[in-house]
Short mmCIF file of N, CA, C and O in Angstrom, two decimals:
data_model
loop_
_atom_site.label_atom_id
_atom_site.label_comp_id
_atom_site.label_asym_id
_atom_site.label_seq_id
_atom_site.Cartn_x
_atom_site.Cartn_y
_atom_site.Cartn_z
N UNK A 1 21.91 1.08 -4.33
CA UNK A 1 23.00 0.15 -4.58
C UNK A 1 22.48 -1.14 -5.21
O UNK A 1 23.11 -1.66 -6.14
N UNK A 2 21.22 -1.76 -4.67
CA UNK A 2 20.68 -2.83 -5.29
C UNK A 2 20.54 -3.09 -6.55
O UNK A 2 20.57 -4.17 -7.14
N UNK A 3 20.30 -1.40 -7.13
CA UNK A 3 20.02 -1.47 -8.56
C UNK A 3 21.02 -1.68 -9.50
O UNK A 3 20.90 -2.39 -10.50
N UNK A 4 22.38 -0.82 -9.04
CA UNK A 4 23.56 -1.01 -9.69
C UNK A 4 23.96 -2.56 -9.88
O UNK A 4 24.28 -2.99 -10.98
N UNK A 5 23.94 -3.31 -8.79
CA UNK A 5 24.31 -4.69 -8.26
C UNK A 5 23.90 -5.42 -8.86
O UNK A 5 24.54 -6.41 -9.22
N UNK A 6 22.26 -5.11 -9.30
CA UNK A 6 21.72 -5.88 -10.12
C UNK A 6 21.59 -6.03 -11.90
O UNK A 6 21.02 -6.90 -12.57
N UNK A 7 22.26 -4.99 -12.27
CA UNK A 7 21.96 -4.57 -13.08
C UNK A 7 22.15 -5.31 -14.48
O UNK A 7 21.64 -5.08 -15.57
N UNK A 8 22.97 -6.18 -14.11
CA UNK A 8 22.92 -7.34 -15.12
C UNK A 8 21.67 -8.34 -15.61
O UNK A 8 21.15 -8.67 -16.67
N UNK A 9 21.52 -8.60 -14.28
CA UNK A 9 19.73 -9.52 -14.24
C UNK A 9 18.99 -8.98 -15.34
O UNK A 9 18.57 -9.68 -16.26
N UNK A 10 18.77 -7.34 -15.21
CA UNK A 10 17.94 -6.51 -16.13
C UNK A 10 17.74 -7.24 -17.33
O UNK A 10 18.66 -7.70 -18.01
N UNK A 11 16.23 -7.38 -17.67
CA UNK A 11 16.13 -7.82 -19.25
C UNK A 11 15.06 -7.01 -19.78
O UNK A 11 13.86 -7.05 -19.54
N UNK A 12 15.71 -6.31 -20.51
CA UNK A 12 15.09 -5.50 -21.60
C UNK A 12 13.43 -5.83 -21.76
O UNK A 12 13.53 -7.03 -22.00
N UNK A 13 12.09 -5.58 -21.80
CA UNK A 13 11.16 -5.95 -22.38
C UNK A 13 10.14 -4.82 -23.10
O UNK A 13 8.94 -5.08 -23.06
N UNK A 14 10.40 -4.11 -23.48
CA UNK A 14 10.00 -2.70 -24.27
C UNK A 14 10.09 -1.70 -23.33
O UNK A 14 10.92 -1.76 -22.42
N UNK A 15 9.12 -0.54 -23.49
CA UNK A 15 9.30 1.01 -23.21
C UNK A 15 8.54 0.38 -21.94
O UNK A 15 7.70 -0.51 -21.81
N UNK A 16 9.14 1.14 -21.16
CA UNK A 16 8.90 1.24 -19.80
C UNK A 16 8.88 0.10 -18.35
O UNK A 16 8.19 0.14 -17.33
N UNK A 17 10.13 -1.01 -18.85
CA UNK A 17 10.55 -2.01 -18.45
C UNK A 17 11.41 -1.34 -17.32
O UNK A 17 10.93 -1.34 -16.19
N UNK A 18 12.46 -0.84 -17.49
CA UNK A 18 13.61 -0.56 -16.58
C UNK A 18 12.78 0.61 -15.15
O UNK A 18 12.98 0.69 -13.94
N UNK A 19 11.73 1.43 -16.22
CA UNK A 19 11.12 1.81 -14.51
C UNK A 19 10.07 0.76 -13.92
O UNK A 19 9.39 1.30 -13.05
N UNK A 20 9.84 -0.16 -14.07
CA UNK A 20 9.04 -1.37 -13.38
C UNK A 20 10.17 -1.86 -12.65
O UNK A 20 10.45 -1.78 -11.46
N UNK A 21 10.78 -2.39 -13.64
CA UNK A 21 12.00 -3.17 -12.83
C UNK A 21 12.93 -2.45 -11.61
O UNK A 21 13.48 -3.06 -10.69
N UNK A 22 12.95 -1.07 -11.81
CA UNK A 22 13.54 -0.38 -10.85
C UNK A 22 12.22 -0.10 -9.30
O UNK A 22 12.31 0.02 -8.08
N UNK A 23 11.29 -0.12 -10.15
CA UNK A 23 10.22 0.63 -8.78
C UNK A 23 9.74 -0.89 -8.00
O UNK A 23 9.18 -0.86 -6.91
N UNK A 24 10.07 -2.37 -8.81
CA UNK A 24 10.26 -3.52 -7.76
C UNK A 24 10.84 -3.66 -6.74
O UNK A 24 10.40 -4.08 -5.67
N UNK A 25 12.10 -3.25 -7.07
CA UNK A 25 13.84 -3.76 -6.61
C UNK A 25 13.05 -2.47 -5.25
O UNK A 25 12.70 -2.90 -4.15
N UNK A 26 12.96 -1.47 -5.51
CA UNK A 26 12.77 -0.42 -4.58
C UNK A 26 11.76 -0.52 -3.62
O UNK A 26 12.15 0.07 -2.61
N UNK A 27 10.51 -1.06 -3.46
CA UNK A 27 9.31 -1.69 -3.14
C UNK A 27 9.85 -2.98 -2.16
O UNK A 27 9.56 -3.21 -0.98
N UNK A 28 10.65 -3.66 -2.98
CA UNK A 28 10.70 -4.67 -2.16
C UNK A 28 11.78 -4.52 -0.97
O UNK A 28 11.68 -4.70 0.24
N UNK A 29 12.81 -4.12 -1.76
CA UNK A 29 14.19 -3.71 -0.72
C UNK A 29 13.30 -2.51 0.50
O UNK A 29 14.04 -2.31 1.46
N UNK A 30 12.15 -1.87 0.60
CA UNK A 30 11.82 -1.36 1.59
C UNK A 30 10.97 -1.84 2.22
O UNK A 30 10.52 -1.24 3.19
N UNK A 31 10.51 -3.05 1.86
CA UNK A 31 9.31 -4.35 2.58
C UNK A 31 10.18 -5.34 3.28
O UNK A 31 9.87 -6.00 4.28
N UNK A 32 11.65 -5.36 2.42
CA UNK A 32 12.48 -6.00 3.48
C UNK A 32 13.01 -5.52 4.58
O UNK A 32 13.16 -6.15 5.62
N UNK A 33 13.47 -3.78 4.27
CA UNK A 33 13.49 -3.42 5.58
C UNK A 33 12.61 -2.93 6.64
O UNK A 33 12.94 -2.61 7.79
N UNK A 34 11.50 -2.90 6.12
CA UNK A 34 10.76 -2.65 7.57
C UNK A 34 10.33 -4.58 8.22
O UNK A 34 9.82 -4.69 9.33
N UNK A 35 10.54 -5.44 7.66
CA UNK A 35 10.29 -6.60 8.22
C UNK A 35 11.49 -6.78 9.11
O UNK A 35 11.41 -6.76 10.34
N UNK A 36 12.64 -6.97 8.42
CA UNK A 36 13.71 -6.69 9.43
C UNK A 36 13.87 -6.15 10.64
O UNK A 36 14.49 -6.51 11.64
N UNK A 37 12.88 -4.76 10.25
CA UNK A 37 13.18 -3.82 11.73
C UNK A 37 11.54 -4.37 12.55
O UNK A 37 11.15 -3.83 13.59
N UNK A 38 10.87 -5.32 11.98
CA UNK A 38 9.74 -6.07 12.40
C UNK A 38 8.74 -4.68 12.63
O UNK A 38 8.45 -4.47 13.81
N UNK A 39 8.32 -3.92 11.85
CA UNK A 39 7.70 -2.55 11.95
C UNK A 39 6.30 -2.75 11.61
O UNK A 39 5.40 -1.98 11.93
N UNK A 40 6.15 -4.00 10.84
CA UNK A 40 4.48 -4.43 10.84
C UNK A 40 3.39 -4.83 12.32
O UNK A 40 3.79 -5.29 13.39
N UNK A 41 2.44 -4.60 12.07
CA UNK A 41 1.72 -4.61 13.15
C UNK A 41 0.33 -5.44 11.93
O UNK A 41 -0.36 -4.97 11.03
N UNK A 42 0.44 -6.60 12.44
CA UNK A 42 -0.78 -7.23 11.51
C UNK A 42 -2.25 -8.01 12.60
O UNK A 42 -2.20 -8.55 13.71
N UNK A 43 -3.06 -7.82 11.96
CA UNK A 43 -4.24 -9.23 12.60
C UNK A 43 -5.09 -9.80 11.40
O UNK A 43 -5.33 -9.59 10.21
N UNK A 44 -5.31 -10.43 12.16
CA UNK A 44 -6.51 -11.86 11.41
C UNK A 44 -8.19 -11.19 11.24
O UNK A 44 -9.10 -11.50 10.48
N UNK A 45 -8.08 -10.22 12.26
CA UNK A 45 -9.59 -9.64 12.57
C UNK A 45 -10.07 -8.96 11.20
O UNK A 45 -9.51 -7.99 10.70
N UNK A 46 -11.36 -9.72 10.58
CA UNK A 46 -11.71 -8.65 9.58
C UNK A 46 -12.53 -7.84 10.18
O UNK A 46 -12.55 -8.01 11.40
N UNK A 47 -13.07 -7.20 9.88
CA UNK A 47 -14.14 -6.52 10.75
C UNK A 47 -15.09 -5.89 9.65
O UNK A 47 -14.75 -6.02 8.47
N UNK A 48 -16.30 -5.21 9.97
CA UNK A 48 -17.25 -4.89 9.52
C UNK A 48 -17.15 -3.99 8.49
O UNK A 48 -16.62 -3.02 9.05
N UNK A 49 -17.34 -3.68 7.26
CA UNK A 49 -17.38 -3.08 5.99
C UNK A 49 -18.00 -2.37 5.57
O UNK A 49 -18.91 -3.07 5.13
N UNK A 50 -18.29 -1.15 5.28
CA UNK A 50 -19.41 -0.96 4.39
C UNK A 50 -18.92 0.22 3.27
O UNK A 50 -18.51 1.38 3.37
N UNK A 51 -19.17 -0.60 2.30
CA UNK A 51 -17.92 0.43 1.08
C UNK A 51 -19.29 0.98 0.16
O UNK A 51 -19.11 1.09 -1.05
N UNK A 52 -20.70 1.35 0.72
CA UNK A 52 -21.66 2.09 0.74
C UNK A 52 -21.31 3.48 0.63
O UNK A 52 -21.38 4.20 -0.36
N UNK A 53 -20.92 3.73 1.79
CA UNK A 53 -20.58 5.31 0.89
C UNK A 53 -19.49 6.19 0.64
O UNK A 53 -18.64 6.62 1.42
N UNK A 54 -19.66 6.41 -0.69
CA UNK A 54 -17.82 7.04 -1.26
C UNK A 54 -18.05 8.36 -0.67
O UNK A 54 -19.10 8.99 -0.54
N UNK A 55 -16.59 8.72 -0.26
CA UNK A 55 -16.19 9.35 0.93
C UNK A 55 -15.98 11.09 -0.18
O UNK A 55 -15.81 12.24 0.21
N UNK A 56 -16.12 10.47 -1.70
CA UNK A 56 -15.66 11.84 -2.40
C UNK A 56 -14.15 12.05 -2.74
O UNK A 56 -13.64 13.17 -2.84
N UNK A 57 -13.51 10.91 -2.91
CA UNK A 57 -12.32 10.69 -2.80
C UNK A 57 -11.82 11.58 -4.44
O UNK A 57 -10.64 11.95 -4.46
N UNK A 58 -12.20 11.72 -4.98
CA UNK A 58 -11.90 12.59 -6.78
C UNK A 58 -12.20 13.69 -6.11
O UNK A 58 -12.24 14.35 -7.15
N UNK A 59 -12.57 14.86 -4.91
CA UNK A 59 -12.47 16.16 -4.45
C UNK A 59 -11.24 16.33 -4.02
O UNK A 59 -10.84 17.49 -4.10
N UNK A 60 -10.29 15.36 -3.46
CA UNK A 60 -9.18 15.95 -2.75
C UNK A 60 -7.96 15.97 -3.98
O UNK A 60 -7.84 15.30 -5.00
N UNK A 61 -7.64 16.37 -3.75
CA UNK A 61 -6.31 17.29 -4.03
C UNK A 61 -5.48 15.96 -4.42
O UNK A 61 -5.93 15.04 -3.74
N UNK A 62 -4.34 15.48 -5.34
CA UNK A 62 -3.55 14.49 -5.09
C UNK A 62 -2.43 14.23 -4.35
O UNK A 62 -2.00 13.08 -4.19
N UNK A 63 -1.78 15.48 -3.77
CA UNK A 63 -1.14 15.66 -3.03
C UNK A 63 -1.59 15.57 -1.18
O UNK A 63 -0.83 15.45 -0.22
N UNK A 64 -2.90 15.68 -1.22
CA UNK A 64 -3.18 15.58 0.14
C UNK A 64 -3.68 14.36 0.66
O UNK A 64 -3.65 13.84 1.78
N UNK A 65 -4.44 13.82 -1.15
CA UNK A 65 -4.20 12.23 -0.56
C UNK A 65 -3.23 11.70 -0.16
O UNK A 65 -3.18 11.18 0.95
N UNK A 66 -2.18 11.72 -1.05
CA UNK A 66 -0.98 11.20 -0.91
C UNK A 66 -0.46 11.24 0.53
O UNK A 66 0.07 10.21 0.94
N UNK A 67 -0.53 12.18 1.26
CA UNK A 67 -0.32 12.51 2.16
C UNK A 67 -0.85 12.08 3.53
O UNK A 67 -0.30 12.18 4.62
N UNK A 68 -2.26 11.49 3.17
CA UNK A 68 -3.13 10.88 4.28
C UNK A 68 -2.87 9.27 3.80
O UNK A 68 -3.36 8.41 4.54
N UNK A 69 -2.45 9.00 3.10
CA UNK A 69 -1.75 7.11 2.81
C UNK A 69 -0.60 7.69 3.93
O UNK A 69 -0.63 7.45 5.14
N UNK A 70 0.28 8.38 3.33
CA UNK A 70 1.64 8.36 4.32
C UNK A 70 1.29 8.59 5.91
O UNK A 70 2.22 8.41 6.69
N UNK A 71 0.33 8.86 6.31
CA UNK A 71 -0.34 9.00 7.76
C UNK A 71 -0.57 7.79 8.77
O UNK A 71 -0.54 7.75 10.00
N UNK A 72 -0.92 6.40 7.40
CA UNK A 72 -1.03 5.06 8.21
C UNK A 72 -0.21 4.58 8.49
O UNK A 72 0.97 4.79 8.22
N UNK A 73 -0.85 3.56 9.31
CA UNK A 73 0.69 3.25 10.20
C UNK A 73 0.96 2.07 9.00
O UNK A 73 0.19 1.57 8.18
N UNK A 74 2.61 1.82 9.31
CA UNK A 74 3.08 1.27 8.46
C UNK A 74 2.73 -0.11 7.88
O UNK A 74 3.33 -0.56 6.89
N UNK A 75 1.83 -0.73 8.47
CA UNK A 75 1.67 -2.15 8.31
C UNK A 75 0.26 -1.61 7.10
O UNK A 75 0.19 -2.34 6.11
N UNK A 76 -0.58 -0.66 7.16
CA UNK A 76 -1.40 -0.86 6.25
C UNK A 76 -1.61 -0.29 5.33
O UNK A 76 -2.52 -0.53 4.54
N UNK A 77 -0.30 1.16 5.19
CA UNK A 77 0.00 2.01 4.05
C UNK A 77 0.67 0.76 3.26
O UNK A 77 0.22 0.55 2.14
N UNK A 78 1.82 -0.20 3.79
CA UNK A 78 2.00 -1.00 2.78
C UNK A 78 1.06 -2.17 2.22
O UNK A 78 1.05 -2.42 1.01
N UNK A 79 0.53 -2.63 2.81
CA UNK A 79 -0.94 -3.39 1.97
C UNK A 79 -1.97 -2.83 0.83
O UNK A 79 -2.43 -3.30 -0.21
N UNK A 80 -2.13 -1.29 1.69
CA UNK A 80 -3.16 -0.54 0.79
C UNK A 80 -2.20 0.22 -0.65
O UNK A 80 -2.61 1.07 -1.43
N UNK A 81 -1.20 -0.28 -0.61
CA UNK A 81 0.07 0.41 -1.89
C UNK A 81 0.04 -0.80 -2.99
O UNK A 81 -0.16 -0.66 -4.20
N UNK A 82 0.28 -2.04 -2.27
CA UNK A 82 0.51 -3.13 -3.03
C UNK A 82 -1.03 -3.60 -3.53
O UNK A 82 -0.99 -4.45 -4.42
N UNK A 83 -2.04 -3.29 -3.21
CA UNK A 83 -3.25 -3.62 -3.37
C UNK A 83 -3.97 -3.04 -4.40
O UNK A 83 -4.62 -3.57 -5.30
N UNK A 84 -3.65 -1.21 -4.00
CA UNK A 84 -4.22 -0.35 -5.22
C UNK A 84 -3.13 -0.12 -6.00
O UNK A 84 -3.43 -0.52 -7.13
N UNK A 85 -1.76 0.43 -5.99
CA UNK A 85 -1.28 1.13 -6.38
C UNK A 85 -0.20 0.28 -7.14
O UNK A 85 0.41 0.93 -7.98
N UNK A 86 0.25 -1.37 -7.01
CA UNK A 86 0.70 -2.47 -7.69
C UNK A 86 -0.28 -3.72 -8.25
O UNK A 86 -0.01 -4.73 -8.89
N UNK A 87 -1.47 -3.20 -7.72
CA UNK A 87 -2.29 -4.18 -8.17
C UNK A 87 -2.49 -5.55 -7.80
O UNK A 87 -3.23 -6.32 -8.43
N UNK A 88 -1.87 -5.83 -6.83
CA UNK A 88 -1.41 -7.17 -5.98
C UNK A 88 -2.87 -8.03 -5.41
O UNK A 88 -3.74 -7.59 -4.66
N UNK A 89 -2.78 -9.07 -5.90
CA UNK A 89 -4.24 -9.77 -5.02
C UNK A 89 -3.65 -10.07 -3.54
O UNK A 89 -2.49 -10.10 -3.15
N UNK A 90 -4.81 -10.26 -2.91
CA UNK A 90 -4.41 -10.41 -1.25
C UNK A 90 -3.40 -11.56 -1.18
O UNK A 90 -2.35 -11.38 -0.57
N UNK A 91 -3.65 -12.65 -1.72
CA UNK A 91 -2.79 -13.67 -1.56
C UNK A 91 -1.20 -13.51 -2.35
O UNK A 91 -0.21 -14.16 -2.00
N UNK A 92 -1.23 -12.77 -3.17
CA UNK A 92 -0.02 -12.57 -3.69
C UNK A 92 0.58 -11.11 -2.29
O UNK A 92 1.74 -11.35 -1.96
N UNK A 93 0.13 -10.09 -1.69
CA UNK A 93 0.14 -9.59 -0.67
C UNK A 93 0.43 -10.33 0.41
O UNK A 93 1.20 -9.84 1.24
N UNK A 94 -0.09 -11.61 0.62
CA UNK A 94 0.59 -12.32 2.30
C UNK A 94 2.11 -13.62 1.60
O UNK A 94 2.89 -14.39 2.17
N UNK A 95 1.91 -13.32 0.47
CA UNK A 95 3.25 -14.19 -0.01
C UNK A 95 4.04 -13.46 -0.12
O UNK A 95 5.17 -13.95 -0.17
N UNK A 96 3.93 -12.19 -0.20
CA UNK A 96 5.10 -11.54 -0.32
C UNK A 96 5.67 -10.81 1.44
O UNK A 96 6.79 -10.52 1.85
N UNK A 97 4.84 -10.75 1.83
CA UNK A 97 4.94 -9.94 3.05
C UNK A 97 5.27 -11.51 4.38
O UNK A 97 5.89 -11.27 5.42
N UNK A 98 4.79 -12.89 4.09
CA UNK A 98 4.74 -13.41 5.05
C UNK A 98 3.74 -13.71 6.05
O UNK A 98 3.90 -14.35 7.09
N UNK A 99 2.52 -13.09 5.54
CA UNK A 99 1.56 -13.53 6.67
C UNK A 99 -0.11 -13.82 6.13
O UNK A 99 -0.27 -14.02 4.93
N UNK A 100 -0.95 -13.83 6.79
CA UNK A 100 -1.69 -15.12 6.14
C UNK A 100 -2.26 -13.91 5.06
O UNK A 100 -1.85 -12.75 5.01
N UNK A 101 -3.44 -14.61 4.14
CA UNK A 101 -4.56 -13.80 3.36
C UNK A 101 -5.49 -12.94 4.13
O UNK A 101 -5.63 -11.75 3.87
N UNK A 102 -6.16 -13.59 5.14
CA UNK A 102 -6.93 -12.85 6.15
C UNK A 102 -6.22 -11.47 6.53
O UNK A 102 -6.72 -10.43 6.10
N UNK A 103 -5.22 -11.42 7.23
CA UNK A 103 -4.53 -10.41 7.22
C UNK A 103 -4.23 -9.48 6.53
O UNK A 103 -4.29 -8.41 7.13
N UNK A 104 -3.92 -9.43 5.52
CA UNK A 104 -3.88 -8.30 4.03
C UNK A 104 -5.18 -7.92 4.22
O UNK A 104 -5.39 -6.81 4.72
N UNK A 105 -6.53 -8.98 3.74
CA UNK A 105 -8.13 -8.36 3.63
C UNK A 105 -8.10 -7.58 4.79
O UNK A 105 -8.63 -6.49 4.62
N UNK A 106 -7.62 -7.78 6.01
CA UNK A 106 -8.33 -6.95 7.35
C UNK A 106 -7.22 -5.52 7.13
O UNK A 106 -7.63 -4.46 7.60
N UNK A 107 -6.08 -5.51 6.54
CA UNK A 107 -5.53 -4.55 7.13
C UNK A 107 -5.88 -3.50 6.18
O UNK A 107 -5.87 -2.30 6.45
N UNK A 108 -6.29 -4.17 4.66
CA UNK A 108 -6.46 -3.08 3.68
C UNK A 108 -7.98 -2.81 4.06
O UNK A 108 -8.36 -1.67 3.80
N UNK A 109 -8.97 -3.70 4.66
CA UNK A 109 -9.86 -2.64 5.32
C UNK A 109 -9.82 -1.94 5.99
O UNK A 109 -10.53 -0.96 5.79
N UNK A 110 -8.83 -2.00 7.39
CA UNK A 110 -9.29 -1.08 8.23
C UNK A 110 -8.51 0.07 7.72
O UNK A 110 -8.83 1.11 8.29
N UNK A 111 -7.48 0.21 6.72
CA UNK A 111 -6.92 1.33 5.96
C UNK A 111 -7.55 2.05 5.26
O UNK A 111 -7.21 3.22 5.09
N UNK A 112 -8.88 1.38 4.55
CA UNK A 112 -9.54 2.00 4.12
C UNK A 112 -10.81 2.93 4.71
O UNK A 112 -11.42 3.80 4.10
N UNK A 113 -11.06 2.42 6.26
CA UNK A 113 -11.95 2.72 6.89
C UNK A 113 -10.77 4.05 7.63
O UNK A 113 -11.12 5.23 7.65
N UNK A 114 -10.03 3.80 7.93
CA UNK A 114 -9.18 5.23 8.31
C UNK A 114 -8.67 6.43 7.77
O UNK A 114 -8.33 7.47 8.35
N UNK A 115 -8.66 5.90 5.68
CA UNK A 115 -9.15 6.71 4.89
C UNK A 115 -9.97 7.75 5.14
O UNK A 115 -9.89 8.90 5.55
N UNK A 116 -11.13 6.66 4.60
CA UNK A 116 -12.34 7.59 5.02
C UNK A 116 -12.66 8.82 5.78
O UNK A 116 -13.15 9.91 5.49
N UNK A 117 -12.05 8.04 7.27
CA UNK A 117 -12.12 9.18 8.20
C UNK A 117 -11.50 10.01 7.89
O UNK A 117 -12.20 11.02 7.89
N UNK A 118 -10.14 10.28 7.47
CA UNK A 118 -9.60 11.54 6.73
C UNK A 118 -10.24 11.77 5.75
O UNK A 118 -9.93 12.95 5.62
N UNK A 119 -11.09 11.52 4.72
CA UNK A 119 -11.63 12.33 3.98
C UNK A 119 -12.50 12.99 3.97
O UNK A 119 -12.64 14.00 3.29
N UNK A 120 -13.63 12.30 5.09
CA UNK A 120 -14.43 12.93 5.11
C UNK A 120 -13.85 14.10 6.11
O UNK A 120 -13.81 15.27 5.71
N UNK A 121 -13.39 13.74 7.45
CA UNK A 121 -12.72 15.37 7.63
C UNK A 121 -12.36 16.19 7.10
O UNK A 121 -12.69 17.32 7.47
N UNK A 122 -11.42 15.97 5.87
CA UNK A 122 -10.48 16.77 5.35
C UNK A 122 -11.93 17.67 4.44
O UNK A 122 -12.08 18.87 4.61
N UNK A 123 -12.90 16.86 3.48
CA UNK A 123 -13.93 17.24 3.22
C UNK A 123 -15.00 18.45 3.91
O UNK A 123 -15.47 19.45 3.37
N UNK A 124 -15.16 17.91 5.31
CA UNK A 124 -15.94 19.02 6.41
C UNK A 124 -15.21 20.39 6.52
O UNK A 124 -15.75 21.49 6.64
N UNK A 125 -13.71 20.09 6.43
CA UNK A 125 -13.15 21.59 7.22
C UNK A 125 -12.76 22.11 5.65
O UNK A 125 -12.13 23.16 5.71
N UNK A 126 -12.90 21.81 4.79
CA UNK A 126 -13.12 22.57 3.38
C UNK A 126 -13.93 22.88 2.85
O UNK A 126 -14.05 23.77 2.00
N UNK A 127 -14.71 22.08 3.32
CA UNK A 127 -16.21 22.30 2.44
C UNK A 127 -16.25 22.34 0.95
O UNK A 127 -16.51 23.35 0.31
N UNK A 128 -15.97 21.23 0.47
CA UNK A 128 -15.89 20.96 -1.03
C UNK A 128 -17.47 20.39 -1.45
O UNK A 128 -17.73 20.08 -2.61
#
């Protein structure tokens, strides 16, 4: 409905404007509702890193990645979306979401550290 509603706002800016502009409106209208329903779970804690060793992430399948993002809990599938997958710096991430910079860095780590752990599982019981 947002899109229809809005649809005037729309301004033209070459080929492939109206799906940006649509996959915003959609992105955001679902960042508003899980804030609403207060479904984030955030902290300040960064914690320990080590992006040493790639987990083999170009072996899996794109569908099963896809599938292990949709696995996190909701507070850090949406950080780790807006981070890789919109390109968002952390601070443009806690302006949009509401909460500090620290927070985005810790949550898209420990998303990425829970990654991992699915890949490399998913890796062991396939044996790729």
């Amino acid at each position: 409905m947002k899109i229809f509603t809005s649809i005037g706002r729309f301004e033209y800016r070459g080929e492939g404007s109206v799906r940006g502009w649509i996959a915003r409106i959609v992105a955001n209208e679902a960042l508003d509702f899980l804030r609403r329903n207060q479904r984030f779970c955030y902290t300040d804690d960064i914690p320990e890193d080590s992006d040493d060793d790639d987990p083999g992430v170009q072996q899996i399948p794109p569908d099963v990645l896809t599938g292990m993002i949709g696995q996190l809990p909701v507070g850090y599938r949406s950080v780790i979306n807006m981070y890789v997958f919109e390109q968002m710096s952390h601070k443009e991430i806690a302006e949009r979401l509401g909460i500090r910079e620290n927070s985005s860095a810790s949550q898209f780590s420990r998303a990425k550290r829970i990654l991992r752990k699915m890949i490399n599982e998913y890796l062991k019981n396939n044996e790729i």
